């Protein structure tokens, strides 16, 4: 976890007040509260990331042997962050021990498992699937966007879904709109018959 220069100043001030109590300004109290909130949020984000990586590891393990390369790379990453290998991991590595990388990881996991057994016998109980003790950096080969629970609904100031105005209901089309009546084709008008020529004027014959 990295602190900015301003956060380090606040942290030094808080440590100085803890070692040498003295009157505290309201501004210092607010700075300490903001720093505590930032640390809590970073811890929650680290827990979400650890849970994501462990769940992803289980998915790769369930899809073996087709996902051997991805499983071995991810297992190596989480072991470096303090992940305690489970019996399923040991069984998967035994099945893949023909792979040099898998053989090396099997030896590493056996050593970690033996340490966990000795710790339990000494009274320092260590759960088999202990959570990773520190936030894990996202491996370069597994960089991706992580969706936070709630998405935009969890953003400050946003209304919960129950308080948002509902969209107006879409009007139901009438049968006449769905099945419009067929229009009858119009019959072409017949051309009017030409008028009969007028009778020529009768000429009187000369007597």
GROMACS .gro file of C-alpha atoms in nm:
model
  207
    1UNK     CA    1   0.000   0.000   0.000
    2UNK     CA    2   0.151   0.332  -0.108
    3UNK     CA    3   0.081   0.670   0.054
    4UNK     CA    4   0.094   1.006  -0.113
    5UNK     CA    5   0.307   1.287   0.026
    6UNK     CA    6   0.002   1.449   0.187
    7UNK     CA    7  -0.109   1.120   0.342
    8UNK     CA    8   0.240   1.064   0.482
    9UNK     CA    9   0.227   1.409   0.642
   10UNK     CA   10  -0.104   1.323   0.809
   11UNK     CA   11   0.033   0.984   0.920
   12UNK     CA   12   0.341   1.142   1.076
   13UNK     CA   13   0.120   1.394   1.255
   14UNK     CA   14  -0.103   1.114   1.390
   15UNK     CA   15   0.198   0.916   1.513
   16UNK     CA   16   0.341   1.226   1.680
   17UNK     CA   17   0.010   1.286   1.859
   18UNK     CA   18   0.000   0.922   1.971
   19UNK     CA   19   0.351   0.943   2.117
   20UNK     CA   20   0.319   1.295   2.257
   21UNK     CA   21  -0.046   1.381   2.329
   22UNK     CA   22  -0.124   1.747   2.280
   23UNK     CA   23  -0.421   1.962   2.185
   24UNK     CA   24  -0.543   1.865   1.839
   25UNK     CA   25  -0.683   2.104   1.584
   26UNK     CA   26  -1.010   2.025   1.410
   27UNK     CA   27  -0.826   2.026   1.078
   28UNK     CA   28  -0.588   1.752   1.200
   29UNK     CA   29  -0.881   1.542   1.319
   30UNK     CA   30  -1.053   1.569   0.981
   31UNK     CA   31  -0.730   1.478   0.800
   32UNK     CA   32  -0.687   1.169   1.017
   33UNK     CA   33  -1.047   1.061   0.958
   34UNK     CA   34  -1.008   1.098   0.581
   35UNK     CA   35  -0.685   0.898   0.590
   36UNK     CA   36  -0.853   0.623   0.794
   37UNK     CA   37  -1.137   0.606   0.540
   38UNK     CA   38  -0.887   0.578   0.254
   39UNK     CA   39  -0.701   0.296   0.429
   40UNK     CA   40  -1.027   0.112   0.498
   41UNK     CA   41  -1.132   0.142   0.134
   42UNK     CA   42  -0.792   0.014   0.017
   43UNK     CA   43  -0.825  -0.283   0.253
   44UNK     CA   44  -1.173  -0.362   0.119
   45UNK     CA   45  -1.049  -0.339  -0.238
   46UNK     CA   46  -0.759  -0.569  -0.151
   47UNK     CA   47  -0.999  -0.823  -0.003
   48UNK     CA   48  -1.214  -0.811  -0.318
   49UNK     CA   49  -0.907  -0.864  -0.533
   50UNK     CA   50  -0.787  -1.158  -0.322
   51UNK     CA   51  -1.129  -1.322  -0.341
   52UNK     CA   52  -1.135  -1.271  -0.718
   53UNK     CA   53  -0.792  -1.428  -0.771
   54UNK     CA   54  -0.866  -1.728  -0.548
   55UNK     CA   55  -1.199  -1.787  -0.729
   56UNK     CA   56  -1.024  -1.755  -1.065
   57UNK     CA   57  -0.764  -2.007  -0.951
   58UNK     CA   58  -1.041  -2.254  -0.866
   59UNK     CA   59  -1.194  -2.209  -1.212
   60UNK     CA   60  -0.861  -2.278  -1.381
   61UNK     CA   61  -0.804  -2.582  -1.159
   62UNK     CA   62  -1.148  -2.723  -1.240
   63UNK     CA   63  -1.076  -2.695  -1.615
   64UNK     CA   64  -0.743  -2.880  -1.606
   65UNK     CA   65  -0.553  -3.012  -1.797
   66UNK     CA   66  -0.656  -2.777  -2.077
   67UNK     CA   67  -0.579  -2.471  -1.864
   68UNK     CA   68  -0.246  -2.591  -1.725
   69UNK     CA   69  -0.039  -2.292  -1.837
   70UNK     CA   70  -0.284  -2.036  -1.698
   71UNK     CA   71  -0.334  -2.232  -1.376
   72UNK     CA   72   0.039  -2.265  -1.307
   73UNK     CA   73   0.105  -1.895  -1.378
   74UNK     CA   74  -0.181  -1.783  -1.152
   75UNK     CA   75  -0.084  -2.026  -0.874
   76UNK     CA   76   0.270  -1.890  -0.879
   77UNK     CA   77   0.135  -1.535  -0.847
   78UNK     CA   78  -0.095  -1.605  -0.554
   79UNK     CA   79   0.167  -1.813  -0.371
   80UNK     CA   80   0.397  -1.510  -0.382
   81UNK     CA   81   0.122  -1.312  -0.210
   82UNK     CA   82   0.086  -1.558   0.078
   83UNK     CA   83  -0.180  -1.797  -0.052
   84UNK     CA   84  -0.194  -2.127   0.139
   85UNK     CA   85  -0.222  -2.415  -0.113
   86UNK     CA   86  -0.509  -2.656  -0.058
   87UNK     CA   87  -0.532  -3.032  -0.102
   88UNK     CA   88  -0.693  -2.971  -0.443
   89UNK     CA   89  -0.388  -2.770  -0.551
   90UNK     CA   90  -0.152  -3.048  -0.442
   91UNK     CA   91  -0.359  -3.309  -0.628
   92UNK     CA   92  -0.366  -3.096  -0.943
   93UNK     CA   93   0.011  -3.044  -0.931
   94UNK     CA   94   0.074  -3.415  -0.886
   95UNK     CA   95  -0.128  -3.481  -1.201
   96UNK     CA   96   0.082  -3.222  -1.387
   97UNK     CA   97   0.422  -3.309  -1.244
   98UNK     CA   98   0.546  -3.410  -1.589
   99UNK     CA   99   0.556  -3.034  -1.650
  100UNK     CA  100   0.879  -2.880  -1.505
  101UNK     CA  101   0.692  -2.573  -1.380
  102UNK     CA  102   0.431  -2.791  -1.211
  103UNK     CA  103   0.703  -3.005  -1.049
  104UNK     CA  104   0.872  -2.695  -0.906
  105UNK     CA  105   0.541  -2.560  -0.775
  106UNK     CA  106   0.459  -2.898  -0.622
  107UNK     CA  107   0.781  -2.889  -0.418
  108UNK     CA  108   0.705  -2.533  -0.313
  109UNK     CA  109   0.348  -2.617  -0.210
  110UNK     CA  110   0.463  -2.924  -0.016
  111UNK     CA  111   0.702  -2.705   0.181
  112UNK     CA  112   0.425  -2.456   0.259
  113UNK     CA  113   0.189  -2.737   0.360
  114UNK     CA  114   0.448  -2.886   0.596
  115UNK     CA  115   0.503  -2.545   0.757
  116UNK     CA  116   0.127  -2.510   0.807
  117UNK     CA  117   0.110  -2.855   0.974
  118UNK     CA  118   0.400  -2.773   1.206
  119UNK     CA  119   0.236  -2.440   1.294
  120UNK     CA  120  -0.091  -2.615   1.384
  121UNK     CA  121   0.092  -2.872   1.597
  122UNK     CA  122   0.270  -2.589   1.776
  123UNK     CA  123  -0.064  -2.429   1.859
  124UNK     CA  124  -0.056  -2.160   1.594
  125UNK     CA  125  -0.366  -2.265   1.400
  126UNK     CA  126  -0.340  -2.194   1.030
  127UNK     CA  127  -0.655  -2.264   0.826
  128UNK     CA  128  -0.604  -2.479   0.521
  129UNK     CA  129  -0.751  -2.215   0.292
  130UNK     CA  130  -0.619  -1.911   0.475
  131UNK     CA  131  -0.690  -1.580   0.300
  132UNK     CA  132  -0.401  -1.394   0.149
  133UNK     CA  133  -0.256  -1.164   0.418
  134UNK     CA  134  -0.173  -0.872   0.189
  135UNK     CA  135  -0.326  -0.719  -0.121
  136UNK     CA  136  -0.198  -0.890  -0.434
  137UNK     CA  137  -0.082  -0.685  -0.731
  138UNK     CA  138  -0.264  -0.773  -1.049
  139UNK     CA  139  -0.025  -0.978  -1.267
  140UNK     CA  140   0.059  -0.820  -1.600
  141UNK     CA  141  -0.073  -1.127  -1.780
  142UNK     CA  142  -0.404  -1.104  -1.592
  143UNK     CA  143  -0.473  -0.733  -1.595
  144UNK     CA  144  -0.845  -0.664  -1.627
  145UNK     CA  145  -1.116  -0.433  -1.504
  146UNK     CA  146  -1.289  -0.541  -1.184
  147UNK     CA  147  -1.652  -0.443  -1.136
  148UNK     CA  148  -1.733  -0.323  -0.787
  149UNK     CA  149  -2.043  -0.461  -0.619
  150UNK     CA  150  -2.338  -0.239  -0.700
  151UNK     CA  151  -2.175  -0.070  -1.000
  152UNK     CA  152  -2.304   0.281  -1.058
  153UNK     CA  153  -2.585   0.216  -0.810
  154UNK     CA  154  -2.327   0.221  -0.531
  155UNK     CA  155  -2.190   0.563  -0.625
  156UNK     CA  156  -2.250   0.841  -0.368
  157UNK     CA  157  -2.558   1.047  -0.438
  158UNK     CA  158  -2.716   0.795  -0.672
  159UNK     CA  159  -3.069   0.685  -0.603
  160UNK     CA  160  -3.136   0.320  -0.527
  161UNK     CA  161  -3.333   0.137  -0.794
  162UNK     CA  162  -3.649   0.143  -0.583
  163UNK     CA  163  -3.648   0.525  -0.568
  164UNK     CA  164  -3.584   0.589  -0.934
  165UNK     CA  165  -3.884   0.705  -1.138
  166UNK     CA  166  -4.030   0.420  -1.336
  167UNK     CA  167  -4.041   0.452  -1.712
  168UNK     CA  168  -4.391   0.526  -1.846
  169UNK     CA  169  -4.566   0.210  -1.968
  170UNK     CA  170  -4.558   0.156  -2.339
  171UNK     CA  171  -4.906   0.192  -2.491
  172UNK     CA  172  -5.057  -0.132  -2.616
  173UNK     CA  173  -5.130  -0.111  -2.991
  174UNK     CA  174  -5.486  -0.159  -3.095
  175UNK     CA  175  -5.586  -0.440  -3.335
  176UNK     CA  176  -5.650  -0.182  -3.603
  177UNK     CA  177  -5.288  -0.061  -3.568
  178UNK     CA  178  -5.144  -0.413  -3.577
  179UNK     CA  179  -5.366  -0.537  -3.861
  180UNK     CA  180  -5.472  -0.230  -4.064
  181UNK     CA  181  -5.767  -0.292  -4.299
  182UNK     CA  182  -5.672  -0.364  -4.654
  183UNK     CA  183  -5.758  -0.091  -4.895
  184UNK     CA  184  -5.944  -0.193  -5.206
  185UNK     CA  185  -5.767  -0.109  -5.528
  186UNK     CA  186  -5.919   0.183  -5.698
  187UNK     CA  187  -6.078   0.102  -6.039
  188UNK     CA  188  -5.947   0.323  -6.313
  189UNK     CA  189  -6.200   0.560  -6.449
  190UNK     CA  190  -6.314   0.483  -6.798
  191UNK     CA  191  -6.244   0.758  -7.050
  192UNK     CA  192  -6.550   0.950  -7.150
  193UNK     CA  193  -6.690   0.860  -7.493
  194UNK     CA  194  -6.624   1.128  -7.751
  195UNK     CA  195  -6.922   1.344  -7.823
  196UNK     CA  196  -7.107   1.269  -8.147
  197UNK     CA  197  -7.044   1.528  -8.414
  198UNK     CA  198  -7.321   1.773  -8.456
  199UNK     CA  199  -7.540   1.729  -8.763
  200UNK     CA  200  -7.415   1.948  -9.043
  201UNK     CA  201  -7.651   2.227  -9.131
  202UNK     CA  202  -7.900   2.128  -9.394
  203UNK     CA  203  -7.859   2.327  -9.705
  204UNK     CA  204  -8.166   2.406  -9.899
  205UNK     CA  205  -8.145   2.275 -10.244
  206UNK     CA  206  -8.183   2.536 -10.507
  207UNK     CA  207  -8.530   2.506 -10.667
   0.00000   0.00000   0.00000
